[in-house]
GROMACS .gro file of C-alpha atoms in nm:
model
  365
    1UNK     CA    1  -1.355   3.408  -2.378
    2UNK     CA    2  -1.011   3.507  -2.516
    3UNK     CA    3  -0.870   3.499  -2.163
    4UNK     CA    4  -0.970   3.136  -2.073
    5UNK     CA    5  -0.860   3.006  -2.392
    6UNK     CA    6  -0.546   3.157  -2.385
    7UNK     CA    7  -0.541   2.970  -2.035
    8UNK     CA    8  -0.620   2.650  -2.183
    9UNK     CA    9  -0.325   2.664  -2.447
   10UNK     CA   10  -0.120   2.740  -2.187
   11UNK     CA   11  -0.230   2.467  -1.931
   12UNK     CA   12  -0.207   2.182  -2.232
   13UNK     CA   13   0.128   2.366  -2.308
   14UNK     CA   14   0.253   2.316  -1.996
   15UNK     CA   15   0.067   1.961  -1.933
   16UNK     CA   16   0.289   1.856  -2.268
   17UNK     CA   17   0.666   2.002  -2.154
   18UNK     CA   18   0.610   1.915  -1.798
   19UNK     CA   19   0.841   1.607  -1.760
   20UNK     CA   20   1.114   1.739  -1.982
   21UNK     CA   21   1.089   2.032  -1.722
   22UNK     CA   22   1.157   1.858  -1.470
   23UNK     CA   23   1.424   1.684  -1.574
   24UNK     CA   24   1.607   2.024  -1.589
   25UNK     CA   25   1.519   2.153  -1.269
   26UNK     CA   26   1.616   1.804  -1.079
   27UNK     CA   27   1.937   1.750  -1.254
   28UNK     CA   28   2.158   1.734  -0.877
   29UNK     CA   29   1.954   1.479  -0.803
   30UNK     CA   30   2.078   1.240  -1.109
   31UNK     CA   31   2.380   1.036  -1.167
   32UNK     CA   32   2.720   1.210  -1.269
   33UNK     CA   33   2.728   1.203  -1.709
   34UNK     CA   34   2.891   0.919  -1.848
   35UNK     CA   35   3.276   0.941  -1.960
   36UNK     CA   36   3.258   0.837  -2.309
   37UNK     CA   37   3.423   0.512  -2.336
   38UNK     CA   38   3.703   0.610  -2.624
   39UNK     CA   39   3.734   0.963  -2.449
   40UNK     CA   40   4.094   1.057  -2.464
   41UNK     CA   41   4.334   1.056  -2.156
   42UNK     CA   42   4.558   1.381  -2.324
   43UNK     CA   43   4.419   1.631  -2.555
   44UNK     CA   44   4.611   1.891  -2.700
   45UNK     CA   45   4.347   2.188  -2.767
   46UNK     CA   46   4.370   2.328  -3.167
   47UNK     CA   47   4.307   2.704  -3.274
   48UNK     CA   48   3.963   2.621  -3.414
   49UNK     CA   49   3.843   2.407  -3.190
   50UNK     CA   50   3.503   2.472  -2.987
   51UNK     CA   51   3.406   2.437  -2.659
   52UNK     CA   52   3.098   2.197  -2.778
   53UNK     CA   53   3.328   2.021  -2.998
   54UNK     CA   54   3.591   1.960  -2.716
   55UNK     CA   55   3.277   1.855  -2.520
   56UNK     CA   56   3.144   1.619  -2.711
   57UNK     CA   57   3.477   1.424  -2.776
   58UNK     CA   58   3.434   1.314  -2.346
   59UNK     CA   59   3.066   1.321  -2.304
   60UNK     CA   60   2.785   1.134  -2.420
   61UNK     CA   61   2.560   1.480  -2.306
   62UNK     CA   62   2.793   1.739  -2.355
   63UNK     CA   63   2.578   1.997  -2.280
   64UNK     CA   64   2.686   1.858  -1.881
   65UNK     CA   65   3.002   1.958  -1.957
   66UNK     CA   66   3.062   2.177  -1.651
   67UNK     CA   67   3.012   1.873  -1.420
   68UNK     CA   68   3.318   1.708  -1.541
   69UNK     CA   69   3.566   2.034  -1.575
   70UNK     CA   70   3.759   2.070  -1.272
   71UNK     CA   71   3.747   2.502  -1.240
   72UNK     CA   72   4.045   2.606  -1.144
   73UNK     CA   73   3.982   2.837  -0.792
   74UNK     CA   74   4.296   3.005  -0.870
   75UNK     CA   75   4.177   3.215  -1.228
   76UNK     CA   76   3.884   3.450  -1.225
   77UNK     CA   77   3.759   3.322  -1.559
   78UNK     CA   78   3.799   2.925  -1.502
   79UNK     CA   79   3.640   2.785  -1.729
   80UNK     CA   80   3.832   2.927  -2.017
   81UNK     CA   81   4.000   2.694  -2.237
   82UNK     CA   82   4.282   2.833  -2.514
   83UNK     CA   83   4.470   2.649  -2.812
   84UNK     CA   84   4.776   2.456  -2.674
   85UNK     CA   85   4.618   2.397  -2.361
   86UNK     CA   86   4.665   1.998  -2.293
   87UNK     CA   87   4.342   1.855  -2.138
   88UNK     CA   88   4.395   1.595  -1.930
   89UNK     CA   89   4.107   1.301  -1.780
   90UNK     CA   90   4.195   1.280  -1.368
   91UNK     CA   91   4.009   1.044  -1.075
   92UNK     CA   92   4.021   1.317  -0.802
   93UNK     CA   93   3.823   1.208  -0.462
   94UNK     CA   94   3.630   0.953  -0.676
   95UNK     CA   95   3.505   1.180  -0.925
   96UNK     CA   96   3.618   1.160  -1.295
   97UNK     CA   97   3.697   1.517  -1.402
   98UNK     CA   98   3.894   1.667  -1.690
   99UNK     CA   99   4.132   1.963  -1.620
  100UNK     CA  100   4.403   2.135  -1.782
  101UNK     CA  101   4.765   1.993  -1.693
  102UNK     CA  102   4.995   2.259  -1.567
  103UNK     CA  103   5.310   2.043  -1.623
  104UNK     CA  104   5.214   1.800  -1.245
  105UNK     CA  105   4.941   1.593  -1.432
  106UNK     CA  106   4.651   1.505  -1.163
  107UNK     CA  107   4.803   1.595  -0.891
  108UNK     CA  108   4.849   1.964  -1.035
  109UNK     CA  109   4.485   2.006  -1.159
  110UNK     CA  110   4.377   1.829  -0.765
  111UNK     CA  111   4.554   2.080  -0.616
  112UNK     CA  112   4.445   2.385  -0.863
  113UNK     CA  113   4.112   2.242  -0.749
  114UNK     CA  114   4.077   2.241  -0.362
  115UNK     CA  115   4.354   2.464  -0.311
  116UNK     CA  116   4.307   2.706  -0.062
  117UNK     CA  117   4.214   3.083  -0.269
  118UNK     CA  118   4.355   3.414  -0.119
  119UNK     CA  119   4.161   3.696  -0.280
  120UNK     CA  120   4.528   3.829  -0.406
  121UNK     CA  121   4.652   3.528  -0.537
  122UNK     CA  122   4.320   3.508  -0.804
  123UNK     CA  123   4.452   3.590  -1.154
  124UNK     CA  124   4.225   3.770  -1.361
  125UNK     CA  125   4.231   3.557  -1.742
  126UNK     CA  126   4.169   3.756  -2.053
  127UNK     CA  127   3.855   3.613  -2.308
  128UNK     CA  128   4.036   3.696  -2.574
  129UNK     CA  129   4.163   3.409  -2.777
  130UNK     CA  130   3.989   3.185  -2.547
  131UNK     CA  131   3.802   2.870  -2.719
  132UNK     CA  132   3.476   2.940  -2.825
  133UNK     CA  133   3.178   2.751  -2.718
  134UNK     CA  134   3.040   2.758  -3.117
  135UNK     CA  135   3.215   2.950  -3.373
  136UNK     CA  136   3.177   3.289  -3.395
  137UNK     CA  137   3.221   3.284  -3.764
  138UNK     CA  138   2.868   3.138  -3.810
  139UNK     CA  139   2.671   3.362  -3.613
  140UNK     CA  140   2.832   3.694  -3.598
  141UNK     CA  141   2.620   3.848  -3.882
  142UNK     CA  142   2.295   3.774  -3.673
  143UNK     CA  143   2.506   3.874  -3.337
  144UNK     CA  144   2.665   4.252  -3.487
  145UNK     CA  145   2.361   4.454  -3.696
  146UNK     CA  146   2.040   4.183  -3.682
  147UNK     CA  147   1.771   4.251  -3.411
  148UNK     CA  148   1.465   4.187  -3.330
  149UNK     CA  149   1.193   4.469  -3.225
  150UNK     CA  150   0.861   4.560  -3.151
  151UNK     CA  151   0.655   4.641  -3.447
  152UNK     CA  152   0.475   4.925  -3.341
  153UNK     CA  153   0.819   5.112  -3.218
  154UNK     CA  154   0.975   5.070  -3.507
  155UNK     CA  155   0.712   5.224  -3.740
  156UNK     CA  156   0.703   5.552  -3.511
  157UNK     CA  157   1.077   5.610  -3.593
  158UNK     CA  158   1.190   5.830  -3.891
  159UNK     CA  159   1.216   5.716  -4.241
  160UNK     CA  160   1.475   5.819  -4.512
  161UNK     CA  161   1.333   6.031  -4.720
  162UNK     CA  162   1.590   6.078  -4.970
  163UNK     CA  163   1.900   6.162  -5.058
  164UNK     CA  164   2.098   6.441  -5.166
  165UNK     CA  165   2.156   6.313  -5.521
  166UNK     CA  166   1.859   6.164  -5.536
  167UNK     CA  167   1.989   5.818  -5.552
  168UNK     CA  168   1.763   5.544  -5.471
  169UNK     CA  169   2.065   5.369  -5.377
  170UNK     CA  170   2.330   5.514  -5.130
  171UNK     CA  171   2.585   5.410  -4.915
  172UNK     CA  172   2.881   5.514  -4.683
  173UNK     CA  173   2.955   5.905  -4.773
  174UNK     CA  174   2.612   5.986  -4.878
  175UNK     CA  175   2.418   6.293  -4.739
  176UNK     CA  176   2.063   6.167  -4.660
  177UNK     CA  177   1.731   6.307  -4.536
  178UNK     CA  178   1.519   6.157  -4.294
  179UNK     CA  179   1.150   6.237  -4.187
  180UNK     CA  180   0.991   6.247  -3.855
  181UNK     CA  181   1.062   6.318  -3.473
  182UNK     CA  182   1.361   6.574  -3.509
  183UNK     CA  183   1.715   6.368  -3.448
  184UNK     CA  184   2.014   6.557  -3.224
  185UNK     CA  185   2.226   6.739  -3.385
  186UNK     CA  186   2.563   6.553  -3.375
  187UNK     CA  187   2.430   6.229  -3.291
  188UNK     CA  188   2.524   5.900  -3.460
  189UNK     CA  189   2.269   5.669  -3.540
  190UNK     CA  190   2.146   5.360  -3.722
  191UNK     CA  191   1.958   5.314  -4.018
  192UNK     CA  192   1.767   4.991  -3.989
  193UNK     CA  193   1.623   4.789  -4.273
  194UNK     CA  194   1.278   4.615  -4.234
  195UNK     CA  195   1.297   4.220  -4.277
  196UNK     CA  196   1.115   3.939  -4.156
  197UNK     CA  197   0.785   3.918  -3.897
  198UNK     CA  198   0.756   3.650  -3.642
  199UNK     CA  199   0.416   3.554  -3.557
  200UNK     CA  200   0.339   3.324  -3.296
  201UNK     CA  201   0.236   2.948  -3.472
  202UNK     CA  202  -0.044   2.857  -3.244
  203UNK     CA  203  -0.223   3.258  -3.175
  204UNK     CA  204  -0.083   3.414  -3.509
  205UNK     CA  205  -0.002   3.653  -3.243
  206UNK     CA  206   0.310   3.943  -3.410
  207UNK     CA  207   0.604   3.923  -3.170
  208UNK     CA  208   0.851   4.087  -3.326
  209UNK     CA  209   0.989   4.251  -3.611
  210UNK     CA  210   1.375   4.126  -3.768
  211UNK     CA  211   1.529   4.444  -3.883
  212UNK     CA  212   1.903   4.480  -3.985
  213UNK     CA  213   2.124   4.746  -3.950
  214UNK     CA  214   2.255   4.884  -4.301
  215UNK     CA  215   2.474   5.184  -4.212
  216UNK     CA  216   2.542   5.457  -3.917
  217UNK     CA  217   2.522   5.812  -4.023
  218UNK     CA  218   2.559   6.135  -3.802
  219UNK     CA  219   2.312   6.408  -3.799
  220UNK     CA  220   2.478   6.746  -3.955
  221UNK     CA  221   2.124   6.940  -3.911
  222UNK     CA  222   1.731   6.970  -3.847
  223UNK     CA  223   1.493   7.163  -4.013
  224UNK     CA  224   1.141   7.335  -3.854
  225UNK     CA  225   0.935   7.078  -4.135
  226UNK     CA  226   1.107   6.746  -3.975
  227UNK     CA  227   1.341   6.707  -4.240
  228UNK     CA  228   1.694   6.613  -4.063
  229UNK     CA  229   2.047   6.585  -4.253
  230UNK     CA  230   2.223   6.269  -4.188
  231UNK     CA  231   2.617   6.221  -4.341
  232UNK     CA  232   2.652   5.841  -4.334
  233UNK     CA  233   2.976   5.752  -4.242
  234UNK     CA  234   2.985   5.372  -4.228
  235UNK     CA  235   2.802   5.140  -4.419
  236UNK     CA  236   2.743   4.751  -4.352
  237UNK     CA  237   2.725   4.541  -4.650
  238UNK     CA  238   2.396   4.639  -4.770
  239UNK     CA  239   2.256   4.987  -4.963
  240UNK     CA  240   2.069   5.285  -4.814
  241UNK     CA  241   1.729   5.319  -4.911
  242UNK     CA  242   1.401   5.526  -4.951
  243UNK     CA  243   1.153   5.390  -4.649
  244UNK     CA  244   1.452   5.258  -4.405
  245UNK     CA  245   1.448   5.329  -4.029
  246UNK     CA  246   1.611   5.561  -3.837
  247UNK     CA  247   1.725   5.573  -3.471
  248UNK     CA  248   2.008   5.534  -3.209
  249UNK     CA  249   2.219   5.264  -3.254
  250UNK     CA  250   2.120   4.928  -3.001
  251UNK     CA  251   2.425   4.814  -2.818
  252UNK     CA  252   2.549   4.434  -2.854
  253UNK     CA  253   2.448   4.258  -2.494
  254UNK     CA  254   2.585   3.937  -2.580
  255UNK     CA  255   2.811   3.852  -2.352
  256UNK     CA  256   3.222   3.819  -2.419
  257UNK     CA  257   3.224   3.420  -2.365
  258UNK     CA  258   2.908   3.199  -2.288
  259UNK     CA  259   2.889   2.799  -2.256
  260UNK     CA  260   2.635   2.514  -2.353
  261UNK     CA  261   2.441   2.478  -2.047
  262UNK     CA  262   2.099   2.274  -2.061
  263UNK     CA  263   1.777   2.542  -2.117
  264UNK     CA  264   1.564   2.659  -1.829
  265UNK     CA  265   1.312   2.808  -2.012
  266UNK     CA  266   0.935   2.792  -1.846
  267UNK     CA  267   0.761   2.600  -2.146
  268UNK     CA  268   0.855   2.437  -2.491
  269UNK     CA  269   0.939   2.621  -2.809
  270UNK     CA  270   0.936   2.554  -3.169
  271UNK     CA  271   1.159   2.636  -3.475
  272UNK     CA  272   0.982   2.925  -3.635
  273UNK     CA  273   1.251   3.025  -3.882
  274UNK     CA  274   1.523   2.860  -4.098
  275UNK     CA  275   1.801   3.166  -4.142
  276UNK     CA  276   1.984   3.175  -4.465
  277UNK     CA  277   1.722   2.917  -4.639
  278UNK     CA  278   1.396   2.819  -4.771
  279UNK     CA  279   1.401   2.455  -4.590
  280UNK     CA  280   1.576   2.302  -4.332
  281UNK     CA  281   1.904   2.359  -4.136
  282UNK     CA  282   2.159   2.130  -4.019
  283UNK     CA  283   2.485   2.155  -3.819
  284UNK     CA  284   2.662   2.492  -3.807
  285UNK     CA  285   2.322   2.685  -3.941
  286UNK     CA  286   2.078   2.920  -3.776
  287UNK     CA  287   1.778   2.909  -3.651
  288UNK     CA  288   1.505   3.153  -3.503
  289UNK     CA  289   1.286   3.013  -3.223
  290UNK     CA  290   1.005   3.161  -3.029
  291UNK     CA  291   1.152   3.145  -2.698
  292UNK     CA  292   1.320   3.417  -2.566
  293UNK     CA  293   1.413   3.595  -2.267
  294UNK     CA  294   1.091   3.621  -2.144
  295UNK     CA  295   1.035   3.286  -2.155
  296UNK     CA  296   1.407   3.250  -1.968
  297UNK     CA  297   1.602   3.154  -2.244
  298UNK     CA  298   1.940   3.305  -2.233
  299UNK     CA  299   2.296   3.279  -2.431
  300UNK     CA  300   2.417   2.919  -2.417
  301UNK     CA  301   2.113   2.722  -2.378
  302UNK     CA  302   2.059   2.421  -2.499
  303UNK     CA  303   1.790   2.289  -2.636
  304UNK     CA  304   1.691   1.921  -2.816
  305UNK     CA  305   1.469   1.977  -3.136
  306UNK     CA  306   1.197   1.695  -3.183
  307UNK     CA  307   1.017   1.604  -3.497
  308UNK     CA  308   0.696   1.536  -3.514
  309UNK     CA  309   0.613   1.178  -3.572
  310UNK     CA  310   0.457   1.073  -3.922
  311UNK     CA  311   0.109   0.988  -3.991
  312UNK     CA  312   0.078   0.650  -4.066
  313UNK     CA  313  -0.278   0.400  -4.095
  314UNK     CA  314  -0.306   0.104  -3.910
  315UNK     CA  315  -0.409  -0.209  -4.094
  316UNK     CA  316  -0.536  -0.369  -3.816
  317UNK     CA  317  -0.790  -0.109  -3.681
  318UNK     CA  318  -0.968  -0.018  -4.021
  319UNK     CA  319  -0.680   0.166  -4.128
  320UNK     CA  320  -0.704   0.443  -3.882
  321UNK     CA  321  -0.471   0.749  -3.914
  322UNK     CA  322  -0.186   0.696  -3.587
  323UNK     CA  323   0.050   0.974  -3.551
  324UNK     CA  324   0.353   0.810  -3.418
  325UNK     CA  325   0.574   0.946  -3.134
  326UNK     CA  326   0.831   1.261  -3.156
  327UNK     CA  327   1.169   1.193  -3.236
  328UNK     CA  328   1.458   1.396  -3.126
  329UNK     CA  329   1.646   1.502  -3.417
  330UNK     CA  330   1.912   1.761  -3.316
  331UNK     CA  331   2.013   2.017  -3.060
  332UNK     CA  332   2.055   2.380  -3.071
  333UNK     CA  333   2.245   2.679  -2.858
  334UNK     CA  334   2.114   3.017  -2.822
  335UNK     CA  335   2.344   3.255  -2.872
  336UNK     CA  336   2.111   3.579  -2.914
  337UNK     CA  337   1.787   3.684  -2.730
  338UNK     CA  338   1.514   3.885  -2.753
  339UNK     CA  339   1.147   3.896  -2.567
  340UNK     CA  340   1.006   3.641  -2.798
  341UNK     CA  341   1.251   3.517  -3.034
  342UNK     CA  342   1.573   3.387  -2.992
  343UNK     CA  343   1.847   3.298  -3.240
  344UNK     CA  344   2.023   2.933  -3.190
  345UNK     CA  345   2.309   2.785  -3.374
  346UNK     CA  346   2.256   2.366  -3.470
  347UNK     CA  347   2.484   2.220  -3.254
  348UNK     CA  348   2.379   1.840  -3.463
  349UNK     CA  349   2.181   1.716  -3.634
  350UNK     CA  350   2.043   1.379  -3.729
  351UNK     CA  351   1.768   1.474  -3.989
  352UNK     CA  352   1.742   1.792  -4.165
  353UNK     CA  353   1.537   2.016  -3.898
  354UNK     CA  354   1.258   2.221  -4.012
  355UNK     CA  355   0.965   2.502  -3.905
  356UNK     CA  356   0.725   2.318  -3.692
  357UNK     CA  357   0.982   2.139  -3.508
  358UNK     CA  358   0.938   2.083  -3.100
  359UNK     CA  359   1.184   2.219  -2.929
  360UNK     CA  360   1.221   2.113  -2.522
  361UNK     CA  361   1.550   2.118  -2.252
  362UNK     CA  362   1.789   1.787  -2.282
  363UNK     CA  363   1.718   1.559  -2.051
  364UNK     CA  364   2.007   1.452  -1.813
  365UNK     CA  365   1.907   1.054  -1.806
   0.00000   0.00000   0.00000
């Protein structure tokens, strides 16, 4: 019985996203995104400046950003964009494209586009500096020391204990004990703190466990009764304490430089967390959604949050209850992903956006 309903969900699931799906998947197929009418022939690019912002200032969608920036066959990492970099809107073989002028206006960025590429002649671009696609500043804390993991691993790991002073509190310089499997000697690790569980909204099914990196200690020494030594030597903002997590330290897999591309995930999603708040979120906040990579959500999706429609009665029919239509009322970017959850940055937003809210892939029309 559990099997076929699951099936159901998913079938009505699927029945509900379908068209928004494809949409995404049938995008060649649909006209080229329209230039915004006040978009500006010359743009001088500012240090603070984002890629979506940058975006937005030519496009209506500016998620369909890359169909308009003429890549540059001659630079490994084209479609990096830096401050001082003059943007410039060119008609090259009928097709209205934005490119960065090199000093020969359209005719430079033409010929930086169907120029003829010898592998030698490629110049390898560095990231750094580079214009981000959101900034970084907003989302770093949840990029560096915040992950999401399974439950069940993380309470098999060992615990602090104590510490040598018997502080309940320590920090960076402390000596503190942990219980459990028996670390390597000489090993750093992290200390995790426990935070919020996700649970799916529709099968208050657990799928996955926030925890946050405090501190990084290295083990100095084991004993035979599972007790291990740990020296912290860096510390993150946040105290040390009885009951946190031990184990080795989970690289960052984000990747150096990512862009606002429209989401291919295989079904809808929903806002299941409001970081940083009790209530809603709005532009430049953070959001947890349960969509994540196994659902083929990556780094620099995008995604349009609806909200549901009110309730309202209708005089005319006995004053029946008529739930009126979603409403899309902002968009979101991954930026960091996990099986099941994902973390998103607001890209906009026209009404405050909530848990609960629908999310689904823009559509290109």
């Amino acid at each position: 019985m559990k099997i076929s309903l699951n099936a159901m969900a998913k079938a009505l699931l699927m029945t509900a996203f379908s068209s928004a799906l494809l949409l995404t998947t049938a995008h060649a197929n649909n006209p080229s995104p329209t230039i915004k009418a006040d978009a500006p022939n010359r743009y001088i690019v500012k240090k603070g400046d984002t890629l979506w912002d940058i975006s937005g200032r030519y496009l209506d969608s500016a998620w369909r950003w890359k169909e308009i920036w003429a890549t540059n066959k001659q630079i490994k990492n084209p479609n990096l964009i830096y401050p001082n970099d003059i943007l410039i809107l060119c008609v090259i073989q009928g097709k209205t494209l934005i490119g960065v002028d090199t000093g020969e206006g359209c005719a430079g960025v033409e010929k930086q586009l169907i120029g003829n590429v010898v592998a030698s002649t490629v110049t390898v671009t560095s990231t750094a500096n580079s214009i981000p696609a959101i900034p970084m500043s907003a989302i770093r804390h949840w990029l560096d020391k915040t992950i999401i993991v399974n439950p069940k691993d993380f309470n098999t790991t060992p615990y602090i204990l104590a510490s040598k002073n018997r502080n309940l509190i320590t920090a960076s310089g402390d000596k503190v004990y942990a219980k459990g499997v028996p670390l390597i000697i000489g090993q750093r690790y992290g200390v995790y703190h426990e935070g919020e569980m996700y649970v799916e909204p529709k099968t208050q099914e657990v799928i996955g466990l926030e925890v946050t990196q405090v501190a990084t200690g290295l083990v100095t020494a084991t004993e035979s009764n599972g007790v291990t030594s740990i020296q912290l030597i860096e510390s993150y903002g946040k105290e040390v304490r009885e009951g946190d997590r031990v184990f080795v330290e989970l690289g960052n897999s984000i990747p150096p430089v990512f862009y606002p591309t429209p989401a291919t995930v295989n079904r809808g999603g929903m806002i299941v967390r409001v970081m940083d708040s009790i209530s809603s979120a709005a532009r430049g906040g953070v959001v947890a959604i349960n969509l994540g990579s196994s659902h083929g959500a990556k780094p620099g999706d995008v995604l349009t949050v609806y909200q549901k429609g009110p309730l309202v009665r209708d005089i005319l029919d006995n004053d029946t209850p008529v739930r009126l239509p979603s409403e899309p009322s902002g968009m979101v970017m991954v930026f960091n992903t996990f099986d099941n959850i994902s973390y998103a940055y607001v890209l906009n937003s026209e009404l405050p956006l909530n848990v609960g809210d629908q999310l689904l892939p823009p559509p290109y029309l």
